[in-house]
């Protein structure tokens, strides 16, 4: 059963105020938040490695939610969702499919970042009929060059962040120059705008299982992405240390007709550093 709001409630377009909901399917209770006007095709957000519902930048979600129904969810075994984290990206995609169908949707648009972009690719390859449009940011294709090195980079940056008492995302997502440091601090502060009903942090074992899934994805045979006919927007920074920026270009070559945006002087979190430029482009792309 899904916990739903009252029929005449005011439309919420602030992610910081989005109500927490749950839906159960396949023995798992999925936690999610929704905002924006109901009706039409929803935009479902697929989140990054180690992330919970509290890790979406409101400066990206809120502009999209002004005109679209937006849904963000916790993967199985993450945050407030029950169950155990799967050890493969494909199994995560199966869970996403179960969640989306449990909400009653036959067609969605996808906004994805990092690991979420890998899950989105696996989902569109297996269930092309489900997805109308695809936004892939800070991500790369299955079997992509150096994709299996994500774990090493992640652990190193977590150590660096710990030594400086910083949030690891400041190291993982942003350059360590003056511009990047300022952008990183601003991003982390935006994630704190929701002050009530916050999500549970990911558990260490769940995080490690996600890293194993990414490594397996990176070392697997590539999918045939030429089968993707959906309009696709790809974006990244030009210095992504986690999922190398060249992999965004690789995706662009593999997905016919896709659009590519590479932001200068930025890293894995380029879309967050350049949210003022990127959010309107994403809104326009999804509205076509």
mmCIF file of C-alpha atoms in Angstrom, residues 36-190:
data_model
loop_
_atom_site.group_PDB
_atom_site.id
_atom_site.type_symbol
_atom_site.label_atom_id
_atom_site.label_comp_id
_atom_site.label_asym_id
_atom_site.label_seq_id
_atom_site.Cartn_x
_atom_site.Cartn_y
_atom_site.Cartn_z
ATOM 1 C CA UNK A 36 5.194 19.071 -8.230
ATOM 2 C CA UNK A 37 1.819 18.965 -9.984
ATOM 3 C CA UNK A 38 0.307 15.495 -10.376
ATOM 4 C CA UNK A 39 -0.710 14.190 -13.770
ATOM 5 C CA UNK A 40 1.130 13.347 -16.950
ATOM 6 C CA UNK A 41 4.442 11.502 -17.123
ATOM 7 C CA UNK A 42 6.450 11.767 -13.899
ATOM 8 C CA UNK A 43 10.174 12.494 -13.747
ATOM 9 C CA UNK A 44 11.815 9.814 -11.590
ATOM 10 C CA UNK A 45 15.201 10.673 -10.047
ATOM 11 C CA UNK A 46 17.851 7.919 -9.799
ATOM 12 C CA UNK A 47 20.395 8.806 -7.118
ATOM 13 C CA UNK A 48 24.165 8.346 -6.792
ATOM 14 C CA UNK A 49 26.485 6.020 -4.873
ATOM 15 C CA UNK A 50 25.942 6.022 -1.079
ATOM 16 C CA UNK A 51 23.092 8.491 -1.463
ATOM 17 C CA UNK A 52 19.710 8.655 0.225
ATOM 18 C CA UNK A 53 16.724 10.897 -0.433
ATOM 19 C CA UNK A 54 18.558 13.721 1.329
ATOM 20 C CA UNK A 55 21.288 13.888 -1.311
ATOM 21 C CA UNK A 56 19.401 15.560 -4.150
ATOM 22 C CA UNK A 57 20.272 19.194 -4.829
ATOM 23 C CA UNK A 58 17.084 21.250 -4.419
ATOM 24 C CA UNK A 59 18.409 23.694 -7.041
ATOM 25 C CA UNK A 60 18.065 20.890 -9.605
ATOM 26 C CA UNK A 61 14.828 19.265 -8.413
ATOM 27 C CA UNK A 62 12.813 22.382 -7.550
ATOM 28 C CA UNK A 63 12.910 24.006 -11.032
ATOM 29 C CA UNK A 64 11.792 20.724 -12.620
ATOM 30 C CA UNK A 65 9.027 20.280 -10.027
ATOM 31 C CA UNK A 66 7.513 23.664 -10.887
ATOM 32 C CA UNK A 67 5.962 22.106 -13.961
ATOM 33 C CA UNK A 68 6.342 18.346 -13.564
ATOM 34 C CA UNK A 69 5.457 15.598 -11.120
ATOM 35 C CA UNK A 70 8.811 14.570 -9.576
ATOM 36 C CA UNK A 71 9.521 11.340 -7.677
ATOM 37 C CA UNK A 72 12.771 10.532 -5.845
ATOM 38 C CA UNK A 73 13.280 7.180 -4.137
ATOM 39 C CA UNK A 74 15.659 5.176 -1.973
ATOM 40 C CA UNK A 75 17.067 2.065 -3.631
ATOM 41 C CA UNK A 76 16.451 -1.260 -1.870
ATOM 42 C CA UNK A 77 18.465 -1.480 1.339
ATOM 43 C CA UNK A 78 19.328 2.233 1.334
ATOM 44 C CA UNK A 79 18.032 4.961 3.640
ATOM 45 C CA UNK A 80 14.457 4.215 4.702
ATOM 46 C CA UNK A 81 13.889 1.473 2.099
ATOM 47 C CA UNK A 82 13.957 -2.072 3.457
ATOM 48 C CA UNK A 83 15.800 -5.140 2.188
ATOM 49 C CA UNK A 84 19.419 -5.690 1.182
ATOM 50 C CA UNK A 85 21.362 -3.752 -1.435
ATOM 51 C CA UNK A 86 21.796 -5.842 -4.611
ATOM 52 C CA UNK A 87 25.332 -6.629 -5.749
ATOM 53 C CA UNK A 88 24.700 -5.743 -9.394
ATOM 54 C CA UNK A 89 23.508 -2.660 -11.255
ATOM 55 C CA UNK A 90 21.070 -4.807 -13.237
ATOM 56 C CA UNK A 91 19.396 -6.024 -10.031
ATOM 57 C CA UNK A 92 19.105 -2.398 -8.896
ATOM 58 C CA UNK A 93 17.350 -1.670 -12.199
ATOM 59 C CA UNK A 94 14.963 -4.553 -11.520
ATOM 60 C CA UNK A 95 14.143 -2.978 -8.150
ATOM 61 C CA UNK A 96 13.563 0.405 -9.792
ATOM 62 C CA UNK A 97 11.172 -1.249 -12.244
ATOM 63 C CA UNK A 98 9.305 -2.926 -9.368
ATOM 64 C CA UNK A 99 9.036 0.405 -7.543
ATOM 65 C CA UNK A 100 7.793 2.334 -10.580
ATOM 66 C CA UNK A 101 5.206 -0.303 -11.476
ATOM 67 C CA UNK A 102 4.050 -0.410 -7.835
ATOM 68 C CA UNK A 103 3.191 3.279 -8.154
ATOM 69 C CA UNK A 104 1.149 2.446 -11.253
ATOM 70 C CA UNK A 105 3.229 4.094 -13.976
ATOM 71 C CA UNK A 106 3.707 2.689 -17.478
ATOM 72 C CA UNK A 107 5.775 5.618 -18.788
ATOM 73 C CA UNK A 108 8.318 7.839 -17.067
ATOM 74 C CA UNK A 109 11.093 10.325 -17.754
ATOM 75 C CA UNK A 110 14.365 9.582 -15.957
ATOM 76 C CA UNK A 111 16.804 12.018 -14.353
ATOM 77 C CA UNK A 112 19.907 10.186 -13.165
ATOM 78 C CA UNK A 113 23.293 10.938 -11.643
ATOM 79 C CA UNK A 114 26.398 8.725 -11.291
ATOM 80 C CA UNK A 115 25.419 5.208 -10.097
ATOM 81 C CA UNK A 116 21.831 6.249 -10.821
ATOM 82 C CA UNK A 117 22.818 6.746 -14.455
ATOM 83 C CA UNK A 118 24.151 3.205 -14.631
ATOM 84 C CA UNK A 119 20.889 1.881 -13.162
ATOM 85 C CA UNK A 120 18.943 4.001 -15.657
ATOM 86 C CA UNK A 121 20.919 2.530 -18.571
ATOM 87 C CA UNK A 122 20.264 -1.019 -17.365
ATOM 88 C CA UNK A 123 16.574 -0.167 -16.991
ATOM 89 C CA UNK A 124 16.157 1.334 -20.463
ATOM 90 C CA UNK A 125 17.999 -1.596 -22.089
ATOM 91 C CA UNK A 126 15.679 -4.100 -20.377
ATOM 92 C CA UNK A 127 12.437 -2.072 -20.431
ATOM 93 C CA UNK A 128 12.672 0.449 -23.282
ATOM 94 C CA UNK A 129 8.895 0.832 -23.368
ATOM 95 C CA UNK A 130 8.913 2.337 -19.843
ATOM 96 C CA UNK A 131 11.109 5.352 -20.540
ATOM 97 C CA UNK A 132 10.218 8.363 -22.682
ATOM 98 C CA UNK A 133 13.232 10.603 -22.018
ATOM 99 C CA UNK A 134 16.585 10.057 -20.370
ATOM 100 C CA UNK A 135 18.908 12.434 -18.526
ATOM 101 C CA UNK A 136 22.303 10.860 -17.755
ATOM 102 C CA UNK A 137 24.697 12.958 -15.665
ATOM 103 C CA UNK A 138 28.112 12.141 -14.165
ATOM 104 C CA UNK A 139 27.914 8.570 -15.422
ATOM 105 C CA UNK A 140 29.315 6.115 -17.940
ATOM 106 C CA UNK A 141 28.507 2.981 -19.922
ATOM 107 C CA UNK A 142 28.856 -0.616 -18.806
ATOM 108 C CA UNK A 143 32.418 -1.796 -19.448
ATOM 109 C CA UNK A 144 33.611 1.813 -19.771
ATOM 110 C CA UNK A 145 37.330 2.549 -19.480
ATOM 111 C CA UNK A 146 38.507 2.872 -15.852
ATOM 112 C CA UNK A 147 34.948 2.563 -14.534
ATOM 113 C CA UNK A 148 36.142 -0.181 -12.183
ATOM 114 C CA UNK A 149 38.490 2.281 -10.436
ATOM 115 C CA UNK A 150 35.627 4.196 -8.819
ATOM 116 C CA UNK A 151 36.078 2.352 -5.498
ATOM 117 C CA UNK A 152 39.756 3.307 -5.181
ATOM 118 C CA UNK A 153 39.047 6.982 -5.861
ATOM 119 C CA UNK A 154 36.099 6.954 -3.475
ATOM 120 C CA UNK A 155 38.010 5.480 -0.540
ATOM 121 C CA UNK A 156 40.938 7.861 -1.070
ATOM 122 C CA UNK A 157 38.688 10.929 -1.106
ATOM 123 C CA UNK A 158 36.759 9.745 1.942
ATOM 124 C CA UNK A 159 40.103 9.537 3.783
ATOM 125 C CA UNK A 160 41.107 13.019 2.615
ATOM 126 C CA UNK A 161 37.742 14.404 3.719
ATOM 127 C CA UNK A 162 37.986 12.723 7.113
ATOM 128 C CA UNK A 163 41.414 14.231 7.735
ATOM 129 C CA UNK A 164 40.067 17.712 7.000
ATOM 130 C CA UNK A 165 36.705 17.152 8.717
ATOM 131 C CA UNK A 166 34.908 17.816 5.441
ATOM 132 C CA UNK A 167 32.020 16.150 3.658
ATOM 133 C CA UNK A 168 33.475 13.545 1.237
ATOM 134 C CA UNK A 169 31.303 14.981 -1.555
ATOM 135 C CA UNK A 170 33.393 18.156 -1.461
ATOM 136 C CA UNK A 171 36.362 16.044 -2.617
ATOM 137 C CA UNK A 172 34.530 13.513 -4.793
ATOM 138 C CA UNK A 173 32.262 15.937 -6.688
ATOM 139 C CA UNK A 174 34.280 19.143 -6.967
ATOM 140 C CA UNK A 175 37.732 20.380 -7.953
ATOM 141 C CA UNK A 176 40.030 21.362 -5.102
ATOM 142 C CA UNK A 177 40.707 24.864 -6.413
ATOM 143 C CA UNK A 178 39.094 28.002 -4.959
ATOM 144 C CA UNK A 179 36.074 27.794 -7.304
ATOM 145 C CA UNK A 180 35.526 24.104 -6.664
ATOM 146 C CA UNK A 181 35.885 24.409 -2.901
ATOM 147 C CA UNK A 182 33.310 27.215 -2.788
ATOM 148 C CA UNK A 183 30.924 25.258 -5.018
ATOM 149 C CA UNK A 184 31.353 22.163 -2.862
ATOM 150 C CA UNK A 185 30.570 24.001 0.372
ATOM 151 C CA UNK A 186 27.516 25.648 -1.204
ATOM 152 C CA UNK A 187 26.246 22.276 -2.478
ATOM 153 C CA UNK A 188 26.653 20.559 0.900
ATOM 154 C CA UNK A 189 24.829 23.439 2.604
ATOM 155 C CA UNK A 190 21.930 23.170 0.144
#
